[in-house]
Every structure is written in C-alpha cells, then in structure tokens.
mmCIF file of C-alpha atoms in Angstrom:
data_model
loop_
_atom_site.group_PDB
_atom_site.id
_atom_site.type_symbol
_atom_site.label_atom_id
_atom_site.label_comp_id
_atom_site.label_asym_id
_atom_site.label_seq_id
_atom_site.Cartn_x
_atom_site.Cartn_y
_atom_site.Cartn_z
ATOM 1 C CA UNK A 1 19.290 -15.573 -41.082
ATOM 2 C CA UNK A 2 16.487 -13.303 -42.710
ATOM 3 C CA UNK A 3 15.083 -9.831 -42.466
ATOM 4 C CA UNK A 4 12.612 -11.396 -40.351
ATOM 5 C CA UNK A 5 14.973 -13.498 -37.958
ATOM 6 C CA UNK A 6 16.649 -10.226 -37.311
ATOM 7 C CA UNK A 7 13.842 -8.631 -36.546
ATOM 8 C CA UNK A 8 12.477 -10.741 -34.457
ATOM 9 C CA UNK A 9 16.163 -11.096 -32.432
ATOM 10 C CA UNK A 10 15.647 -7.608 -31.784
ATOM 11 C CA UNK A 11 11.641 -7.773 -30.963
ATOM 12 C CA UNK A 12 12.466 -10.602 -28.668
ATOM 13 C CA UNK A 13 14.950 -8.431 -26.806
ATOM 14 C CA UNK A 14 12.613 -5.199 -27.069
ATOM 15 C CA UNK A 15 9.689 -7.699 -25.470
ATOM 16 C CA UNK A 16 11.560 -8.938 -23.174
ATOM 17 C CA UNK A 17 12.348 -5.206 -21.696
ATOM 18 C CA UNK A 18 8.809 -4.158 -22.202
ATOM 19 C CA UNK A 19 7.998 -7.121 -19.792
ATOM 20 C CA UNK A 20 10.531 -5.710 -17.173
ATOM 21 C CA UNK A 21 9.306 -2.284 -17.644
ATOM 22 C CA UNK A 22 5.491 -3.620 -16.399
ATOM 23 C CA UNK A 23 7.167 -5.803 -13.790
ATOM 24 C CA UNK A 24 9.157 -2.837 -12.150
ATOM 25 C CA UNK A 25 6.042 -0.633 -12.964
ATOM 26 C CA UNK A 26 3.540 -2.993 -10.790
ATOM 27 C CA UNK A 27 6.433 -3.523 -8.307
ATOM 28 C CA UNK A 28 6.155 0.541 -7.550
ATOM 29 C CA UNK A 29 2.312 -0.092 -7.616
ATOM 30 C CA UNK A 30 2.531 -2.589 -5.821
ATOM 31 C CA UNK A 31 5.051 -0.479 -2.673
ATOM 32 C CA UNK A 32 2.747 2.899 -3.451
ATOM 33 C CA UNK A 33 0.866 4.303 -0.357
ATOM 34 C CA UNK A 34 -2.059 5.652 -2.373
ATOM 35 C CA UNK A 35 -4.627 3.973 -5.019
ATOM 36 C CA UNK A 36 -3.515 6.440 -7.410
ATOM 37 C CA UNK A 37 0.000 7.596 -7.273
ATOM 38 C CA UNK A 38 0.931 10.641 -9.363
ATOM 39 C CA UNK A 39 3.129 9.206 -11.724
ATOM 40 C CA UNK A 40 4.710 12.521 -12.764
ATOM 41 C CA UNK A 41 6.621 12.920 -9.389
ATOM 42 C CA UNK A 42 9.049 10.474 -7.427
ATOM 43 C CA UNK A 43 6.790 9.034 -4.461
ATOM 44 C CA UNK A 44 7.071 11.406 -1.343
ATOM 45 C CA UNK A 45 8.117 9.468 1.850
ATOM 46 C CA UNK A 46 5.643 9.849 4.268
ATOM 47 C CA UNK A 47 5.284 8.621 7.918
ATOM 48 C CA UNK A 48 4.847 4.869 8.034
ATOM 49 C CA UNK A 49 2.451 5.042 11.296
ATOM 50 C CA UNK A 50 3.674 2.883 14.611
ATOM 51 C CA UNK A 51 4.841 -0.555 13.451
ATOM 52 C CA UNK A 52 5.874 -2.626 10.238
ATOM 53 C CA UNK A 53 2.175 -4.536 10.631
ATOM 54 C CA UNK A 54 -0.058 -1.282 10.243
ATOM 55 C CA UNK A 55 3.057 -0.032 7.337
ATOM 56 C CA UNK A 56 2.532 -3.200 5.499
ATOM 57 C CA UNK A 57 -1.437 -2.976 5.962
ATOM 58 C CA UNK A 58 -1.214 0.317 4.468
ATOM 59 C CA UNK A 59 0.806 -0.953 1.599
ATOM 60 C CA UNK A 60 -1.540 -3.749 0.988
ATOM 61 C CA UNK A 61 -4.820 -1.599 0.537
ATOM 62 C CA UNK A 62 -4.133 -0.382 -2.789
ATOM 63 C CA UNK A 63 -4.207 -2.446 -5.598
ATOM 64 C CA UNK A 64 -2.181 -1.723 -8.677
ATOM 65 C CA UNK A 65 -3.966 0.620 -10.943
ATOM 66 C CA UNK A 66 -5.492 -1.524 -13.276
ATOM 67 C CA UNK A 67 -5.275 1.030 -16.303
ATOM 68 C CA UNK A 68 -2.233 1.519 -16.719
ATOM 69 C CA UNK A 69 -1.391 -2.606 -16.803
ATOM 70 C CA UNK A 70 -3.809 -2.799 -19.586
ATOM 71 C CA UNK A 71 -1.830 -0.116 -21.547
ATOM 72 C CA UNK A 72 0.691 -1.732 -21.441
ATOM 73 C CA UNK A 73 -0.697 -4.976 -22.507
ATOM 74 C CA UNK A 74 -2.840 -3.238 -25.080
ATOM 75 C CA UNK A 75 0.668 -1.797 -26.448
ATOM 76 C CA UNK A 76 2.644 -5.071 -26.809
ATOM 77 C CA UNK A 77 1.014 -5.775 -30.119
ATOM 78 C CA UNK A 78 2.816 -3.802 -31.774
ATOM 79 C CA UNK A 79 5.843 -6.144 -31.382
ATOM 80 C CA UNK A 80 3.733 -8.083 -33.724
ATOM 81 C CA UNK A 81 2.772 -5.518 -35.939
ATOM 82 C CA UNK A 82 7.012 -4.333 -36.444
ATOM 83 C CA UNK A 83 7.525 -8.317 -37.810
ATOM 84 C CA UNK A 84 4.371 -8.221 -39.789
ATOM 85 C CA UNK A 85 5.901 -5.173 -41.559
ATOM 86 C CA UNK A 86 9.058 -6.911 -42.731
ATOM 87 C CA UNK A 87 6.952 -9.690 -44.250
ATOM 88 C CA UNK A 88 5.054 -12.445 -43.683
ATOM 89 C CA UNK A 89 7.304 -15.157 -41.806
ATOM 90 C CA UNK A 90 7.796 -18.105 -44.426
ATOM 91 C CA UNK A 91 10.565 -20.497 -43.532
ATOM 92 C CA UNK A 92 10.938 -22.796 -41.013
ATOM 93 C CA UNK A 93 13.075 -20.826 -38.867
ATOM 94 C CA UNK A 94 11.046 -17.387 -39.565
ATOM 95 C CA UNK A 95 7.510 -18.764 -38.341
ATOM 96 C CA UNK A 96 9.739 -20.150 -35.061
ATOM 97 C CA UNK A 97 11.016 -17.029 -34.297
ATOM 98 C CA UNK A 98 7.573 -15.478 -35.083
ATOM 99 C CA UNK A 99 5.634 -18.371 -33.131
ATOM 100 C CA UNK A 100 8.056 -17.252 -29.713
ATOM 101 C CA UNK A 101 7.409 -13.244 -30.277
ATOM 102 C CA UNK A 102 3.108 -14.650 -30.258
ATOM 103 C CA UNK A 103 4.433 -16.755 -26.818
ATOM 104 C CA UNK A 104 5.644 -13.975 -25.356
ATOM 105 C CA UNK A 105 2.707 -11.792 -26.348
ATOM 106 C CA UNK A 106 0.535 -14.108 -24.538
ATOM 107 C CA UNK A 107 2.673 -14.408 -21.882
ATOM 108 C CA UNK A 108 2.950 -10.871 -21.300
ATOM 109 C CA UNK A 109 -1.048 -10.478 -21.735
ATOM 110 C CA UNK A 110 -1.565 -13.026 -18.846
ATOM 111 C CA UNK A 111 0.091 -10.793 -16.229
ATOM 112 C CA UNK A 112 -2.861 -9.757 -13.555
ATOM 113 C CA UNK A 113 -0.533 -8.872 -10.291
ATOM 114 C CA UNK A 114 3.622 -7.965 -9.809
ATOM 115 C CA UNK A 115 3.938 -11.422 -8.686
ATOM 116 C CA UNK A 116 3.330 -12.885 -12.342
ATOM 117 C CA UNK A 117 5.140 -10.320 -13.438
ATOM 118 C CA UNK A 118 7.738 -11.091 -11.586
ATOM 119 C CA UNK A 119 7.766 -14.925 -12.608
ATOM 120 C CA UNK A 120 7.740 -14.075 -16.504
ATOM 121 C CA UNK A 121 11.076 -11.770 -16.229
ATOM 122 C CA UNK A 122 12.848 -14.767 -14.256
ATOM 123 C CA UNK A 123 12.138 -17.373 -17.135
ATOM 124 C CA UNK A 124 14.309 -14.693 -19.602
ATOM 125 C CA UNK B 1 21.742 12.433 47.554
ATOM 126 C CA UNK B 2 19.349 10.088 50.152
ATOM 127 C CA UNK B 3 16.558 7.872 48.722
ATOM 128 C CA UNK B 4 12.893 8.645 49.905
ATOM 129 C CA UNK B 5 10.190 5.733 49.943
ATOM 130 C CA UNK B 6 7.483 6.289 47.409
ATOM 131 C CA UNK B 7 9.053 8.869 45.313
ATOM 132 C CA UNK B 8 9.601 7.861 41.687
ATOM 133 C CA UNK B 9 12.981 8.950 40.392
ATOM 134 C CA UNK B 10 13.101 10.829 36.893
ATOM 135 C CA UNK B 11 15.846 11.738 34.551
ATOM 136 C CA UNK B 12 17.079 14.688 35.644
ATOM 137 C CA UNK B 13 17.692 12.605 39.308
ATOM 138 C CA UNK B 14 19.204 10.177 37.754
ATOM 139 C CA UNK B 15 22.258 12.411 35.492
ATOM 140 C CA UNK B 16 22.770 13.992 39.180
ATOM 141 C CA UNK B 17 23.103 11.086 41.186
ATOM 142 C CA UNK B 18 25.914 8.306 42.068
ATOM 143 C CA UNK B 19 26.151 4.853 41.118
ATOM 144 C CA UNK B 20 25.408 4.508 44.839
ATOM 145 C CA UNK B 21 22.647 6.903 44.966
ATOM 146 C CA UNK B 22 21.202 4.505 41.645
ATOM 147 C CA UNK B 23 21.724 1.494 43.196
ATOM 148 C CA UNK B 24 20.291 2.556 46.670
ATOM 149 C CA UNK B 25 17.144 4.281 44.281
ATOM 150 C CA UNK B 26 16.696 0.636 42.512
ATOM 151 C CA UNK B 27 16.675 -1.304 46.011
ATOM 152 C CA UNK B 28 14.363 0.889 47.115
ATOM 153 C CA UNK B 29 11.828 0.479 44.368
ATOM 154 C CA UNK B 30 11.698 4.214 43.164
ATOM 155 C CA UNK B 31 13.124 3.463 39.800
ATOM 156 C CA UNK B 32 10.145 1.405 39.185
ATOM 157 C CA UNK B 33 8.192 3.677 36.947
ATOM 158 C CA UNK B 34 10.840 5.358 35.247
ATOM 159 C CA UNK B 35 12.419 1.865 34.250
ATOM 160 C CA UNK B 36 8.534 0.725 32.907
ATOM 161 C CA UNK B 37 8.499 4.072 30.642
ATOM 162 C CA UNK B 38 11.899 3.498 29.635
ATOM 163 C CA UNK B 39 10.994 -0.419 28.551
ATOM 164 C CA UNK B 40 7.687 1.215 26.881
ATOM 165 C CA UNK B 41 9.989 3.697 24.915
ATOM 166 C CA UNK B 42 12.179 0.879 23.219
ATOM 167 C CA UNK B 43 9.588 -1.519 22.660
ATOM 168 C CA UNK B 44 7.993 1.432 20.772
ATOM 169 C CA UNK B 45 10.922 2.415 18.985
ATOM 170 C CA UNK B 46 11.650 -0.883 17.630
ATOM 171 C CA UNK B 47 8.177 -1.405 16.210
ATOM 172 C CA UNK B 48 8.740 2.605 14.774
ATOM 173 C CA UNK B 49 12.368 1.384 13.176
ATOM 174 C CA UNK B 50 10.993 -1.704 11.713
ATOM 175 C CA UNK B 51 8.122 0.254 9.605
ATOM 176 C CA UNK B 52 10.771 2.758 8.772
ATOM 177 C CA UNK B 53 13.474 0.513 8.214
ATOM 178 C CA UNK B 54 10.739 -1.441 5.440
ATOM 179 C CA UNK B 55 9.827 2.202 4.051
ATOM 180 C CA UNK B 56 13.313 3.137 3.586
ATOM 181 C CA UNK B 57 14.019 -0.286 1.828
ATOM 182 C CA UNK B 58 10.950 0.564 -0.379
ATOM 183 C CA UNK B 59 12.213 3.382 -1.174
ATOM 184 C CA UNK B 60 15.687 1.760 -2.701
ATOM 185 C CA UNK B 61 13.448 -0.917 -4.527
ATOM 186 C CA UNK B 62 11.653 2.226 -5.992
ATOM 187 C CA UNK B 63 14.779 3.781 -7.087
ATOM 188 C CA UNK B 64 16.438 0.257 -8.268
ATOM 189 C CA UNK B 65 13.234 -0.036 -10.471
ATOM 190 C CA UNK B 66 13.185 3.723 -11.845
ATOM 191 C CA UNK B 67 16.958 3.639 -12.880
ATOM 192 C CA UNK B 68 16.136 -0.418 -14.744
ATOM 193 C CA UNK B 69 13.773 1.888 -16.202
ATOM 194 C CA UNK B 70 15.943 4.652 -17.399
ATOM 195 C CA UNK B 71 18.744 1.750 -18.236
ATOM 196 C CA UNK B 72 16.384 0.317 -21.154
ATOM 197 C CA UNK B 73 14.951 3.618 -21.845
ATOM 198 C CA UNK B 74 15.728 3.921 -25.920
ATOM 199 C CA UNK B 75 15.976 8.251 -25.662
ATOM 200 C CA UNK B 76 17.948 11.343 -23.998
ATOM 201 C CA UNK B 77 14.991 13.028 -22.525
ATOM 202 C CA UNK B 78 13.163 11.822 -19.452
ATOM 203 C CA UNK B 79 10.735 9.190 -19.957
ATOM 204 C CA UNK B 80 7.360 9.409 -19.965
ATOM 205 C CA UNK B 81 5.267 8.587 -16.517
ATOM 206 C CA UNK B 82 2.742 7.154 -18.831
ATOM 207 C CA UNK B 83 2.631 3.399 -19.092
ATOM 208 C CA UNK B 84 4.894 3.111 -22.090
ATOM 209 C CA UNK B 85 4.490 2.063 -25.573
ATOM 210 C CA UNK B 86 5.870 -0.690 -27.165
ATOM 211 C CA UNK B 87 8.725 1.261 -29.646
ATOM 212 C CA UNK B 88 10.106 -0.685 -33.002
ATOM 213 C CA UNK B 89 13.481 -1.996 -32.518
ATOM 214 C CA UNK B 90 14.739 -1.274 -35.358
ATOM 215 C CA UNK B 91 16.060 -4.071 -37.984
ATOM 216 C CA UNK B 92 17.979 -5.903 -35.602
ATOM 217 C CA UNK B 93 19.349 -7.326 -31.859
ATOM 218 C CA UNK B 94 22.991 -5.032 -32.517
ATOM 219 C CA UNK B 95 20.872 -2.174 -33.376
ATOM 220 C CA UNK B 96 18.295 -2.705 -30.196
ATOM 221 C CA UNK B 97 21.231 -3.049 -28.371
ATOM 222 C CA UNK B 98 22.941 0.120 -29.627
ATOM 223 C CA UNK B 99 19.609 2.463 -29.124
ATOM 224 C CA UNK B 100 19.591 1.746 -25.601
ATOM 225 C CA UNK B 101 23.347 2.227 -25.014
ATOM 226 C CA UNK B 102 23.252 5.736 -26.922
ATOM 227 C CA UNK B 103 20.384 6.839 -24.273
ATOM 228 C CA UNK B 104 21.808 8.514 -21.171
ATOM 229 C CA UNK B 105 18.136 9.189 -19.756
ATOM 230 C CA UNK B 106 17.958 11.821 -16.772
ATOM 231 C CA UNK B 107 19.530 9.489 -13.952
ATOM 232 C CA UNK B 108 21.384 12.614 -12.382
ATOM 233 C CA UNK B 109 18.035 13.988 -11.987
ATOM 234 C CA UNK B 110 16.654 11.290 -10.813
ATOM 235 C CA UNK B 111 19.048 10.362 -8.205
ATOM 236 C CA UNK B 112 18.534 14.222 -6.904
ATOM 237 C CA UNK B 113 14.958 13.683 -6.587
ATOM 238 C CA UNK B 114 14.839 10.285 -4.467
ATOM 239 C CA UNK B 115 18.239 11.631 -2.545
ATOM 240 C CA UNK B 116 15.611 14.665 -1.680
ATOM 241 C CA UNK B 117 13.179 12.047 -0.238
ATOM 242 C CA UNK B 118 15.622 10.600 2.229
ATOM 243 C CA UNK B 119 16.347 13.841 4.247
ATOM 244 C CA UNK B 120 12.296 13.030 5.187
ATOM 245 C CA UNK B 121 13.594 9.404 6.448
ATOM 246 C CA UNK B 122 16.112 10.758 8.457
ATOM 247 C CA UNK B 123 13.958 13.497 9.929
ATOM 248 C CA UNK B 124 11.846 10.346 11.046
ATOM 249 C CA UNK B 125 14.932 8.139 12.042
ATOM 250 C CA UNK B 126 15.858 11.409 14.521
ATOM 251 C CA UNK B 127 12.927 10.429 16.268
ATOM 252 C CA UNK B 128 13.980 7.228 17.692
ATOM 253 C CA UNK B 129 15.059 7.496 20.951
ATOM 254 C CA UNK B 130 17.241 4.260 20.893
ATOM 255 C CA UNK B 131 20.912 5.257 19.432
ATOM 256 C CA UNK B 132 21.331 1.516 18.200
ATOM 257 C CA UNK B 133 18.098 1.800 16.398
ATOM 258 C CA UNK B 134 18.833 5.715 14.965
ATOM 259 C CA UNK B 135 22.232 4.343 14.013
ATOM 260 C CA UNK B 136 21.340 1.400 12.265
ATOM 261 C CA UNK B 137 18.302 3.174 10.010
ATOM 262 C CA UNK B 138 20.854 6.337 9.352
ATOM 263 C CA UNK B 139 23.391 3.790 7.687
ATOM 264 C CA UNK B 140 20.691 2.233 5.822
ATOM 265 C CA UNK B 141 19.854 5.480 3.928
ATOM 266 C CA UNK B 142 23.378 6.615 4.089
ATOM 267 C CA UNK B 143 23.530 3.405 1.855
ATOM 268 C CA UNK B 144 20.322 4.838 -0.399
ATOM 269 C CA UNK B 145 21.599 7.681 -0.722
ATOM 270 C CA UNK B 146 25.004 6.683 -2.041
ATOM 271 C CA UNK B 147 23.440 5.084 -5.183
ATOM 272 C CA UNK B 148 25.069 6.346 -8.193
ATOM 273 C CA UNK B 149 24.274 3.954 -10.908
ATOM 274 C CA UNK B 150 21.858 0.832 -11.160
ATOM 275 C CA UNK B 151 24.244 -1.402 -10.060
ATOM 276 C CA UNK B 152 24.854 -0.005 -6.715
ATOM 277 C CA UNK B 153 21.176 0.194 -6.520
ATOM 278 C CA UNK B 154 20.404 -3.637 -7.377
ATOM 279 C CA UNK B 155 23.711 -4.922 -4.563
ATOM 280 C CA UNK B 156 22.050 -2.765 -2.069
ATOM 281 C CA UNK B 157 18.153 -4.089 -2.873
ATOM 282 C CA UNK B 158 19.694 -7.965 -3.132
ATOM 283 C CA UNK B 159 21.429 -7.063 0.117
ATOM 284 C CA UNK B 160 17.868 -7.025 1.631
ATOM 285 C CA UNK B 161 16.617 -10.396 -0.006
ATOM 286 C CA UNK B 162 19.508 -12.218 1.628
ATOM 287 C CA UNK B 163 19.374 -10.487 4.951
#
C-alpha cells in the first residue's frame, strides 16, 4: 500500500457514491411531472388525471434536465485531479488503481438516461 | 314499498326499501340504470386508484432516493439542490467512510416535508368511492408515511418491484 493506493481506495468509494447520487438524481427526473422541477423544494403531489396510462404519459413527457447531468459529469474529474495531487501513480499496483478511478470516470461520463445510470450502480 | 314499470330506482329508494322490495325492483328492470352508473363508478375508480396508487409509489421512490442522498451526504447541513460536486475524500477508504458516518444531514426535516405531501394523496384517495380501493391506497401511504430511516424506505420501494 501507498499514499496513492489509499487514495484511490477512498476515490473509488467517493466515485462510486457520486455515481449513485446521479442515478437517484435522474431517477427523480426521471418520476418529475414538470421539465423543470424546482430543485429547492420536495416535489408537490399533484392530481394524477383519470388513469395510470394518461399518469404515466404525463411522466414520460419530460426528459431529464440535461444540465444538471452534465454537472455532474463535468464534476467527476476532480476524482482525478485528488490522485494527481498525491503524486503521479508509479508502481504497478498505483497505475492499476489509477487506471480503474479513469474506468470509472468514463463510465460515469457515458451515462445519457436513469436507465444507464441505473446499470453502472448495479456492476458496484 | 310497490314497484312501478319504467321508473328507475335511485339511492335514496334503495336504503328505504326491503330485500323484497330490491329483488321485486331488479325483476322488474328499474334497477337498470342505477346498476349501469354504479358499474361506471368502479370501473372509474379503479383506473383513478391505479394512477394514484403509481403516484403514491413515486412518491416513496422519491423519498428512498432523497434519504440515499442524505445517507452519503459528507456534512451536517442540508445538501445542496444543485447537482453536486465531486468532494476529496480525504487520504483514505476509513476516513471516506468516517466523513459520511459523522454527517447526520436534515432527514427529520426531510421526512416532515414528504410526510406533508401525503395528506394531498389521501385527500385524493377520499375520493374513491370504492371502500376496497380507498382502503387499499390509505395503507399504502400509511406505509409512506411511516418511513423513518432509509431502510424502511428501500423494504417498502423493493416491496413494489416484487409485487
């Protein structure tokens, strides 16, 4: 074990939250009534009109708001940024654990919709 | 109480009358139009449950995801509704592990808030004329609205995956 080994144990772990922060993030999207929730309140509940068919369709004509997924995508660099600022990985077993925070990055960069979101977080 | 031919029988007719007065009513056709409304009511009301019943469950999968949230939140305040920021670690897993643990985040606040949203569910649940139906969507956010911690929340929101 190194400086950097720890480090990236814990940026792993940190990542791997960050991932399931965006997942249940796009999940709310993803169950919001309106194109642009306002994130600073809880959701209200509001009437879900006649049947589960015109509740769904409702549910289904937003999209998930696009800027806030590519905050957080934009943001995940900095996982590699806190490694870079122990040191540059140099044995064996640092550049692994640096090559799997750079997997994960790209993993986490590929998410487009809650369902791929949803699929990364399993594989942890 | 006599049956007339051609007169459709109503509610009120019916809590007066007999079981004989009801059966003689039914032979004679004039519960026809009542028992059509009736049929349209339920049929209605079990479309209405269903979109409520999905809402409701929603709105657990909402709350399931806010207190996941809260649970990996590394801080004592409330977090912010911004899309967050990835934060440094620290050196290591034990210490990652540690922040997160120390953080209590505002879950009795945020329990109050969603636990505010279901007394607008059940103002819509009173509105279903079936008992069965009421009944069944009234234990459903009785269930929501026990929620205490995220584990409670994730049981009830696995409870709907399975069902």
């Amino acid at each position: 074990m190194s400086a950097i080994t720890d480090k990236a144990a814990a940026v792993k772990a940190a990542l791997q939250d960050y991932a399931r922060d965006i997942e249940a993030d796009l999940g709310k999207q993803a169950r919001a009534l309106t194109a642009n929730p306002n994130w600073e309140f809880v959701q209200p509940f509001n009437d879900v009109g006649p049947t589960l068919a015109a509740y769904q369709a409702d549910r289904a004509r937003y999209s998930p708001y696009p800027h806030r997924l590519s905050h957080y995508q934009r943001n995940a660099a900095g996982a590699r940024d806190a490694i870079l600022r122990v040191g540059a990985p140099e044995t064996t077993a640092e550049r692994t654990a640096y090559a799997e925070i750079l997997a994960l990055l790209d993993s986490i960069n590929t998410i487009r919709t809650h369902p791929d979101a949803v699929a990364l977080v399993a594989t942890f | 109480m006599s049956t007339t031919a051609n007169v459709q029988r109503d509610q009120a007719w019916i809590d007066a009358a007999s079981p004989e007065d009801i059966a003689a009513a039914l032979a004679a056709g004039e519960l026809d139009t009542y028992l059509s409304h009736r049929q349209g009511a339920t049929m209605i009301d079990t479309d209405r449950a269903a979109a409520l019943t999905a809402a409701v469950r929603d709105l657990a999968r909402d709350l399931q995801a806010e207190l996941a949230i809260l649970a990996r939140y590394r801080g004592t305040d409330t977090p912010s509704t911004e899309a967050r920021t990835f934060m440094d670690p620290g050196p290591d897993f034990a210490t990652y592990e540690r922040q997160k643990s120390a953080a209590s985040g505002s879950v009795r606040q945020l329990l109050a808030s969603y636990r505010a949203l279901l007394d607008a569910a059940r103002n819509h649940a009173g509105s279903l004329s079936s008992p069965t139906l009421r009944g069944e969507l009234l234990t459903l956010i009785k269930s929501v609205a026990s929620i205490g911690a995220l584990a409670e929340a994730t049981a009830l929101v696995d409870s709907f995956e399975e069902a």
